[in-house]
XYZ file of N, CA, C and O in Angstrom:
652
model
N -68.527 -45.012 24.726
C -68.594 -43.931 23.769
C -69.877 -44.038 22.942
O -70.565 -43.044 22.748
N -70.198 -45.236 22.506
C -71.401 -45.434 21.697
C -72.647 -45.094 22.498
O -73.577 -44.469 21.983
N -72.658 -45.474 23.766
C -73.811 -45.188 24.620
C -73.972 -43.678 24.781
O -75.085 -43.157 24.705
N -72.879 -42.954 24.997
C -72.960 -41.505 25.151
C -73.509 -40.842 23.899
O -74.331 -39.933 23.980
N -73.072 -41.282 22.731
C -73.551 -40.709 21.474
C -75.039 -40.984 21.302
O -75.810 -40.087 20.952
N -75.452 -42.216 21.579
C -76.872 -42.545 21.415
C -77.732 -41.781 22.408
O -78.843 -41.362 22.080
N -77.239 -41.557 23.623
C -77.986 -40.764 24.603
C -78.120 -39.316 24.149
O -79.166 -38.690 24.326
N -77.068 -38.775 23.544
C -77.129 -37.399 23.016
C -78.154 -37.303 21.898
O -78.950 -36.360 21.849
N -78.128 -38.266 20.994
C -79.084 -38.255 19.881
C -80.501 -38.410 20.407
O -81.418 -37.706 19.973
N -80.705 -39.301 21.367
C -82.031 -39.482 21.948
C -82.522 -38.202 22.616
O -83.705 -37.867 22.545
N -81.633 -37.464 23.267
C -82.020 -36.215 23.924
C -82.462 -35.176 22.898
O -83.397 -34.412 23.142
N -81.799 -35.148 21.757
C -82.150 -34.182 20.708
C -83.475 -34.562 20.055
O -84.324 -33.711 19.784
N -83.693 -35.843 19.822
C -84.875 -36.290 19.074
C -86.089 -36.514 19.984
O -87.196 -36.663 19.505
N -85.904 -36.453 21.286
C -86.999 -36.685 22.225
C -88.182 -35.770 21.889
O -88.029 -34.579 21.703
N -89.347 -36.323 21.806
C -90.536 -35.542 21.490
C -90.769 -35.365 20.004
O -91.671 -34.645 19.602
N -89.954 -35.999 19.178
C -90.078 -35.835 17.726
C -90.547 -37.114 17.044
O -90.325 -37.307 15.859
N -91.198 -37.973 17.751
C -91.632 -39.244 17.160
C -92.765 -39.025 16.162
O -93.540 -38.086 16.272
N -92.853 -39.917 15.227
C -93.918 -39.946 14.223
C -93.978 -38.677 13.368
O -95.035 -38.273 12.928
N -92.852 -38.041 13.144
C -92.798 -36.865 12.286
C -92.239 -37.258 10.918
O -91.506 -38.233 10.790
N -92.571 -36.462 9.921
C -91.975 -36.666 8.611
C -90.489 -36.345 8.715
O -90.044 -35.652 9.624
N -89.732 -36.843 7.731
C -88.276 -36.676 7.781
C -87.874 -35.205 7.836
O -87.031 -34.813 8.631
N -88.471 -34.359 7.007
C -88.090 -32.938 7.003
C -88.435 -32.278 8.331
O -87.690 -31.443 8.832
N -89.557 -32.664 8.912
C -89.936 -32.120 10.219
C -88.969 -32.597 11.296
O -88.630 -31.848 12.219
N -88.506 -33.840 11.174
C -87.542 -34.382 12.122
C -86.214 -33.632 12.042
O -85.621 -33.269 13.067
N -85.750 -33.348 10.828
C -84.511 -32.593 10.642
C -84.662 -31.190 11.207
O -83.791 -30.684 11.916
N -85.797 -30.557 10.916
C -86.045 -29.199 11.414
C -86.109 -29.185 12.933
O -85.532 -28.312 13.588
N -86.762 -30.151 13.535
C -86.850 -30.247 14.993
C -85.466 -30.421 15.610
O -85.133 -29.779 16.601
N -84.660 -31.298 15.004
C -83.293 -31.522 15.491
C -82.467 -30.248 15.392
O -81.712 -29.906 16.304
N -82.609 -29.535 14.290
C -81.854 -28.298 14.063
C -82.182 -27.266 15.142
O -81.293 -26.650 15.723
N -83.486 -27.082 15.419
C -83.880 -26.101 16.430
C -83.427 -26.516 17.830
O -82.986 -25.684 18.623
N -83.524 -27.809 18.115
C -83.088 -28.302 19.428
C -81.589 -28.077 19.613
O -81.145 -27.600 20.665
N -80.798 -28.395 18.586
C -79.349 -28.175 18.668
C -79.018 -26.692 18.774
O -78.094 -26.296 19.487
N -79.773 -25.857 18.078
C -79.568 -24.415 18.175
C -79.763 -23.913 19.593
O -78.978 -23.099 20.098
N -80.789 -24.414 20.266
C -81.042 -24.028 21.660
C -79.936 -24.535 22.586
O -79.477 -23.809 23.471
N -79.493 -25.763 22.365
C -78.427 -26.337 23.203
C -77.142 -25.543 23.031
O -76.477 -25.199 24.021
N -76.780 -25.216 21.791
C -75.563 -24.453 21.546
C -75.658 -23.067 22.177
O -74.697 -22.576 22.765
N -76.806 -22.443 22.069
C -76.987 -21.108 22.646
C -76.854 -21.154 24.169
O -76.143 -20.342 24.774
N -77.514 -22.105 24.798
C -77.493 -22.226 26.263
C -76.087 -22.567 26.760
O -75.564 -21.919 27.669
N -75.444 -23.560 26.149
C -74.104 -23.958 26.593
C -73.063 -22.895 26.277
O -72.104 -22.712 27.032
N -73.230 -22.180 25.163
C -72.328 -21.088 24.836
C -72.409 -19.971 25.863
O -71.391 -19.404 26.261
N -73.621 -19.667 26.315
C -73.797 -18.637 27.352
C -73.144 -19.056 28.662
O -72.503 -18.247 29.340
N -73.303 -20.322 29.022
C -72.672 -20.824 30.252
C -71.148 -20.749 30.159
O -70.480 -20.338 31.105
N -70.607 -21.159 29.018
C -69.148 -21.135 28.836
C -68.624 -19.704 28.873
O -67.586 -19.426 29.482
N -69.334 -18.788 28.246
C -68.922 -17.383 28.248
C -68.959 -16.810 29.663
O -68.038 -16.093 30.074
N -69.986 -17.151 30.423
C -70.084 -16.676 31.810
C -68.912 -17.188 32.645
O -68.338 -16.448 33.447
N -68.534 -18.453 32.454
C -67.400 -19.005 33.200
C -66.101 -18.349 32.778
O -65.233 -18.096 33.612
N -65.956 -18.061 31.495
C -64.758 -17.357 31.019
C -64.670 -15.963 31.634
O -63.594 -15.511 32.017
N -65.799 -15.274 31.722
C -65.818 -13.914 32.228
C -65.476 -13.828 33.712
O -64.982 -12.804 34.167
N -65.739 -14.889 34.472
C -65.371 -14.878 35.896
C -63.966 -15.430 36.116
O -63.523 -15.571 37.253
N -63.273 -15.753 35.025
C -61.878 -16.167 35.124
C -61.636 -17.653 35.299
O -60.533 -18.055 35.673
N -62.643 -18.474 35.040
C -62.466 -19.925 35.157
C -61.515 -20.416 34.070
O -61.665 -20.070 32.908
N -60.534 -21.193 34.449
C -59.568 -21.749 33.491
C -60.044 -23.081 32.925
O -59.757 -23.424 31.792
N -60.753 -23.858 33.770
C -61.206 -25.190 33.380
C -62.705 -25.318 33.602
O -63.292 -24.570 34.379
N -63.296 -26.305 32.951
C -64.730 -26.532 33.098
C -65.058 -26.972 34.521
O -64.225 -27.538 35.223
N -66.294 -26.718 34.928
C -66.731 -27.099 36.275
C -66.713 -28.619 36.436
O -66.409 -29.128 37.513
N -67.016 -29.329 35.371
C -67.001 -30.795 35.418
C -65.599 -31.303 35.733
O -65.428 -32.192 36.575
N -64.594 -30.739 35.073
C -63.214 -31.144 35.333
C -62.841 -30.846 36.781
O -62.222 -31.674 37.455
N -63.218 -29.686 37.273
C -62.852 -29.308 38.638
C -63.493 -30.247 39.666
O -62.881 -30.559 40.680
N -64.704 -30.722 39.386
C -65.346 -31.690 40.287
C -64.583 -33.016 40.290
O -64.413 -33.645 41.325
N -64.116 -33.439 39.114
C -63.341 -34.680 39.011
C -62.019 -34.542 39.773
O -61.627 -35.448 40.515
N -61.341 -33.408 39.607
C -60.078 -33.176 40.311
C -60.309 -33.161 41.812
O -59.540 -33.752 42.586
N -61.375 -32.510 42.247
C -61.700 -32.460 43.679
C -61.967 -33.862 44.230
O -61.479 -34.219 45.297
N -62.703 -34.669 43.465
C -62.988 -36.045 43.891
C -61.700 -36.860 43.974
O -61.468 -37.568 44.953
N -60.862 -36.771 42.947
C -59.609 -37.533 42.931
C -58.633 -37.066 44.004
O -57.823 -37.846 44.491
N -58.704 -35.800 44.370
C -57.790 -35.255 45.381
C -58.047 -35.820 46.773
O -57.162 -35.793 47.625
N -59.238 -36.332 47.011
C -59.576 -36.895 48.321
C -58.657 -38.056 48.702
O -58.434 -38.318 49.874
N -58.131 -38.753 47.702
C -57.356 -39.961 47.956
C -55.846 -39.725 47.985
O -55.088 -40.654 48.261
N -55.406 -38.512 47.718
C -53.970 -38.225 47.626
C -53.242 -38.537 48.932
O -52.133 -39.071 48.930
N -53.868 -38.236 50.054
C -53.217 -38.449 51.359
C -53.213 -39.904 51.807
O -52.645 -40.217 52.849
N -53.830 -40.786 51.042
C -53.859 -42.209 51.411
C -52.904 -43.030 50.557
O -53.085 -44.232 50.414
N -51.873 -42.361 50.016
C -50.932 -43.048 49.125
C -49.497 -42.726 49.502
O -49.203 -41.622 49.953
N -48.630 -43.715 49.328
C -47.189 -43.481 49.412
C -46.675 -43.262 47.994
O -47.028 -44.002 47.080
N -45.836 -42.248 47.841
C -45.298 -41.916 46.529
C -43.794 -42.132 46.555
O -43.106 -41.638 47.452
N -43.292 -42.868 45.591
C -41.858 -43.134 45.471
C -41.379 -42.562 44.139
O -41.901 -42.917 43.086
N -40.418 -41.685 44.219
C -39.869 -41.028 43.024
C -38.627 -41.780 42.577
O -37.763 -42.105 43.381
N -38.513 -42.011 41.257
C -37.413 -42.835 40.751
C -36.490 -42.129 39.775
O -35.670 -42.769 39.145
N -36.619 -40.813 39.636
C -35.694 -40.097 38.765
C -35.556 -38.654 39.235
O -36.377 -38.149 39.980
N -34.477 -38.020 38.777
C -34.216 -36.649 39.196
C -35.090 -35.639 38.478
O -35.319 -34.537 38.969
N -35.605 -35.997 37.332
C -36.429 -35.060 36.568
C -37.878 -35.011 37.070
O -38.693 -34.290 36.535
N -38.187 -35.795 38.076
C -39.508 -35.832 38.713
C -40.629 -36.171 37.725
O -41.636 -35.489 37.643
N -40.426 -37.259 36.997
C -41.449 -37.693 36.043
C -41.815 -39.165 36.180
O -42.792 -39.601 35.588
N -41.072 -39.942 36.956
C -41.283 -41.378 37.070
C -41.570 -41.721 38.536
O -40.713 -41.534 39.394
N -42.769 -42.245 38.807
C -43.183 -42.508 40.183
C -43.828 -43.877 40.299
O -44.394 -44.393 39.332
N -43.755 -44.436 41.488
C -44.561 -45.593 41.847
C -45.456 -45.149 42.994
O -44.984 -44.555 43.966
N -46.728 -45.438 42.871
C -47.710 -45.039 43.862
C -48.239 -46.300 44.541
O -48.654 -47.242 43.879
N -48.220 -46.278 45.858
C -48.760 -47.394 46.637
C -50.001 -46.902 47.369
O -49.923 -45.979 48.185
N -51.150 -47.491 47.048
C -52.388 -47.116 47.727
C -52.461 -47.849 49.055
O -52.384 -49.071 49.109
N -52.600 -47.093 50.134
C -52.630 -47.675 51.474
C -54.046 -48.041 51.904
O -54.241 -48.983 52.660
N -55.023 -47.289 51.440
C -56.419 -47.551 51.789
C -57.150 -48.071 50.560
O -56.803 -47.738 49.431
N -58.172 -48.876 50.808
C -58.968 -49.404 49.695
C -59.739 -48.262 49.041
O -60.387 -47.466 49.717
N -59.644 -48.184 47.736
C -60.340 -47.158 46.968
C -61.399 -47.863 46.127
O -61.092 -48.859 45.464
N -62.654 -47.366 46.144
C -63.706 -48.008 45.343
C -63.307 -48.103 43.871
O -62.853 -47.136 43.282
N -63.457 -49.298 43.308
C -63.149 -49.510 41.895
C -61.685 -49.766 41.613
O -61.289 -49.914 40.472
N -60.849 -49.823 42.637
C -59.417 -50.035 42.447
C -59.128 -51.521 42.288
O -59.632 -52.344 43.049
N -58.288 -51.862 41.308
C -57.980 -53.258 41.022
C -56.660 -53.704 41.635
O -56.424 -54.878 41.814
N -55.778 -52.778 41.894
C -54.452 -53.144 42.379
C -54.004 -52.139 43.423
O -54.682 -51.173 43.705
N -52.839 -52.380 44.006
C -52.347 -51.502 45.069
C -51.197 -50.615 44.621
O -50.980 -49.572 45.196
N -50.444 -51.033 43.613
C -49.298 -50.261 43.147
C -49.493 -49.836 41.697
O -49.913 -50.639 40.858
N -49.158 -48.577 41.430
C -49.322 -48.016 40.094
C -48.049 -47.281 39.701
O -47.441 -46.603 40.536
N -47.680 -47.408 38.446
C -46.546 -46.651 37.926
C -47.089 -45.454 37.168
O -48.005 -45.570 36.358
N -46.519 -44.270 37.431
C -46.907 -43.035 36.754
C -45.696 -42.506 35.996
O -44.624 -42.339 36.576
N -45.877 -42.266 34.705
C -44.842 -41.668 33.861
C -45.396 -40.350 33.333
O -46.099 -40.318 32.321
N -45.106 -39.262 34.033
C -45.685 -37.972 33.693
C -45.264 -37.482 32.312
O -46.082 -36.941 31.568
N -43.998 -37.674 31.954
C -43.521 -37.173 30.662
C -44.151 -37.915 29.483
O -44.232 -37.395 28.386
N -44.629 -39.145 29.711
C -45.289 -39.926 28.661
C -46.811 -39.869 28.766
O -47.514 -40.402 27.918
N -47.332 -39.240 29.829
C -48.776 -39.154 30.023
C -49.422 -40.492 30.301
O -50.506 -40.775 29.802
N -48.746 -41.326 31.130
C -49.250 -42.672 31.390
C -49.360 -42.956 32.876
O -48.547 -42.503 33.677
N -50.376 -43.743 33.216
C -50.545 -44.297 34.554
C -51.111 -45.699 34.376
O -51.911 -45.937 33.465
N -50.718 -46.613 35.238
C -51.184 -48.002 35.124
C -52.693 -48.138 35.242
O -53.265 -49.119 34.762
N -53.358 -47.176 35.863
C -54.816 -47.280 35.990
C -55.513 -47.068 34.654
O -56.649 -47.482 34.466
N -54.840 -46.408 33.704
C -55.398 -46.199 32.372
C -56.246 -44.946 32.231
O -56.528 -44.490 31.135
N -56.666 -44.382 33.327
C -57.546 -43.214 33.337
C -56.849 -41.980 32.755
O -57.437 -41.244 31.972
N -55.609 -41.794 33.133
C -54.839 -40.612 32.710
C -54.677 -40.567 31.192
O -54.951 -39.548 30.559
N -54.280 -41.672 30.572
C -54.076 -41.662 29.127
C -55.395 -41.736 28.352
O -55.478 -41.260 27.230
N -56.435 -42.284 28.947
C -57.715 -42.387 28.238
C -58.439 -41.045 28.172
O -58.943 -40.658 27.118
N -58.473 -40.323 29.288
C -59.235 -39.081 29.347
C -58.376 -37.818 29.330
O -58.905 -36.725 29.216
N -57.071 -37.981 29.489
C -56.136 -36.848 29.528
C -56.458 -35.894 30.680
O -56.327 -34.687 30.554
N -56.920 -36.489 31.770
C -57.200 -35.779 33.015
C -56.356 -36.445 34.092
O -56.293 -37.673 34.150
N -55.719 -35.669 34.971
C -54.925 -36.287 36.036
C -55.774 -37.185 36.938
O -56.774 -36.745 37.499
N -55.385 -38.444 37.023
C -56.045 -39.372 37.933
C -55.508 -39.134 39.345
O -54.629 -38.302 39.556
N -56.010 -39.873 40.310
C -55.560 -39.680 41.705
C -54.074 -39.975 41.856
O -53.404 -39.354 42.670
N -53.534 -40.886 41.049
C -52.119 -41.235 41.136
C -51.239 -40.101 40.592
O -50.191 -39.794 41.143
N -51.695 -39.471 39.520
C -50.968 -38.325 38.964
C -51.034 -37.159 39.936
O -50.034 -36.470 40.164
N -52.192 -36.942 40.555
C -52.318 -35.863 41.539
C -51.387 -36.103 42.725
O -50.757 -35.164 43.229
N -51.273 -37.353 43.163
C -50.357 -37.680 44.266
C -48.909 -37.446 43.846
O -48.113 -36.910 44.622
N -48.576 -37.819 42.615
C -47.219 -37.602 42.109
C -46.897 -36.114 42.034
O -45.813 -35.676 42.441
N -47.825 -35.341 41.522
C -47.622 -33.889 41.413
C -47.482 -33.256 42.791
O -46.633 -32.382 42.993
N -48.279 -33.695 43.728
C -48.194 -33.163 45.088
C -46.838 -33.488 45.706
O -46.204 -32.633 46.327
N -46.398 -34.710 45.516
C -45.110 -35.146 46.068
C -43.950 -34.357 45.467
O -43.034 -33.941 46.181
N -43.982 -34.134 44.160
C -42.875 -33.473 43.460
C -43.060 -31.953 43.373
O -42.243 -31.268 42.776
N -44.139 -31.460 43.955
C -44.457 -30.033 43.920
C -44.577 -29.507 42.476
O -44.027 -28.473 42.123
N -45.312 -30.278 41.673
C -45.585 -29.904 40.291
C -47.039 -29.459 40.179
O -47.901 -29.936 40.921
N -47.310 -28.560 39.262
C -48.667 -28.090 39.041
C -49.420 -29.098 38.171
O -49.034 -29.352 37.027
N -50.490 -29.695 38.705
C -51.251 -30.710 37.980
C -51.905 -30.136 36.726
O -52.202 -30.870 35.791
N -52.116 -28.824 36.670
C -52.821 -28.203 35.547
C -52.084 -28.375 34.222
O -52.709 -28.407 33.167
N -50.790 -28.528 34.277
C -50.043 -28.688 33.024
C -50.239 -30.068 32.394
O -49.855 -30.292 31.256
N -50.863 -30.990 33.131
C -51.117 -32.328 32.620
C -52.568 -32.516 32.163
O -52.993 -33.625 31.878
N -53.315 -31.415 32.068
C -54.693 -31.452 31.587
C -54.681 -31.097 30.103
O -54.059 -30.125 29.695
N -55.375 -31.882 29.311
C -55.439 -31.646 27.871
C -56.124 -30.308 27.591
O -57.007 -29.867 28.336
N -55.736 -29.664 26.498
C -56.270 -28.353 26.127
C -57.785 -28.353 25.924
O -58.445 -27.334 26.086
N -58.342 -29.493 25.576
C -59.776 -29.564 25.300
C -60.607 -29.244 26.548
O -61.760 -28.840 26.432
N -60.040 -29.374 27.729
C -60.767 -29.100 28.967
C -60.666 -27.640 29.410
O -61.268 -27.259 30.406
N -59.913 -26.832 28.718
C -59.809 -25.408 29.059
C -61.073 -24.692 28.600
O -61.662 -25.035 27.580
N -61.486 -23.687 29.347
C -62.718 -22.984 29.040
C -62.682 -22.323 27.668
O -63.711 -22.232 27.001
N -61.510 -21.883 27.218
C -61.421 -21.277 25.883
C -61.830 -22.294 24.818
O -62.536 -21.969 23.869
N -61.386 -23.535 24.987
C -61.725 -24.591 24.026
C -63.211 -24.921 24.078
O -63.847 -25.122 23.036
N -63.760 -24.987 25.279
C -65.184 -25.277 25.428
C -66.001 -24.172 24.768
O -66.955 -24.437 24.030
N -65.606 -22.924 25.025
C -66.329 -21.804 24.429
C -66.243 -21.831 22.904
O -67.227 -21.547 22.215
N -65.090 -22.191 22.367
C -64.922 -22.244 20.909
C -65.833 -23.279 20.252
O -66.218 -23.119 19.097
N -66.175 -24.333 20.971
C -67.102 -25.333 20.440
C -68.461 -24.696 20.190
O -69.107 -24.939 19.172
N -68.900 -23.859 21.122
C -70.232 -23.268 21.043
C -70.251 -21.888 20.393
O -71.273 -21.224 20.381
N -69.126 -21.458 19.870
C -69.037 -20.137 19.249
C -69.894 -20.035 17.980
O -70.455 -18.994 17.682
N -69.997 -21.117 17.250
C -70.797 -21.111 16.018
C -72.256 -20.818 16.345
O -72.796 -21.315 17.331
N -72.880 -20.031 15.489
C -74.282 -19.694 15.693
C -75.133 -20.396 14.649
O -74.722 -20.578 13.507
N -76.312 -20.776 15.049
C -77.271 -21.378 14.138
C -78.114 -20.263 13.545
O -78.564 -19.368 14.245
N -78.323 -20.324 12.247
C -79.168 -19.332 11.576
C -80.587 -19.865 11.468
O -80.781 -21.076 11.290
N -81.563 -18.979 11.534
C -82.950 -19.440 11.372
C -83.162 -20.053 9.992
O -82.565 -19.628 9.008
N -84.013 -21.048 9.945
C -84.321 -21.690 8.682
C -85.460 -20.912 8.037
O -86.481 -20.628 8.663
N -85.291 -20.575 6.761
C -86.341 -19.868 6.024
C -87.470 -20.786 5.619
O -87.396 -22.016 5.799
N -88.498 -20.222 5.054
C -89.638 -21.004 4.588
C -89.217 -21.800 3.358
O -88.437 -21.342 2.538
N -89.752 -22.995 3.182
C -89.356 -23.876 2.092
C -89.653 -23.288 0.722
O -89.005 -23.607 -0.257
N -90.659 -22.450 0.615
C -91.057 -21.893 -0.680
C -90.169 -20.748 -1.116
O -90.218 -20.337 -2.263
N -89.349 -20.211 -0.239
C -88.487 -19.061 -0.564
C -87.329 -19.422 -1.438
O -86.743 -20.375 -1.492
């Protein structure tokens, strides 16, 4: 998280070295204004074509879906919320072979599901097995309406200092 924040700040301040403090603030303000305008336009365009989720989320879901067919899913309750997943094939970055998924609690042993609130490959396998829609397990922050609302605010031009 700290690395991501510092990379964002570095991207905003890039090209602003050796400036006075007020010039640095003004440069940052204009850079952020451009970023908000550009990202707001992208989010609005995706909303207008009917996208429900961000493109980044859809790429993650597509990547995680590749592994669904390489797992055995065992259901342990009638409400279809408690599963054990057995990975049959080696998955890059995988530490273990068996994972417990508790859909009603938003938990998976891999930790990915509760950390990012995005269905991991184990949750996708559980949903596929139980014929549940994985979209209901995605946090609201990943919906395009939420993304667009972040960029809805507009930056106003800064007036001259003497005014």
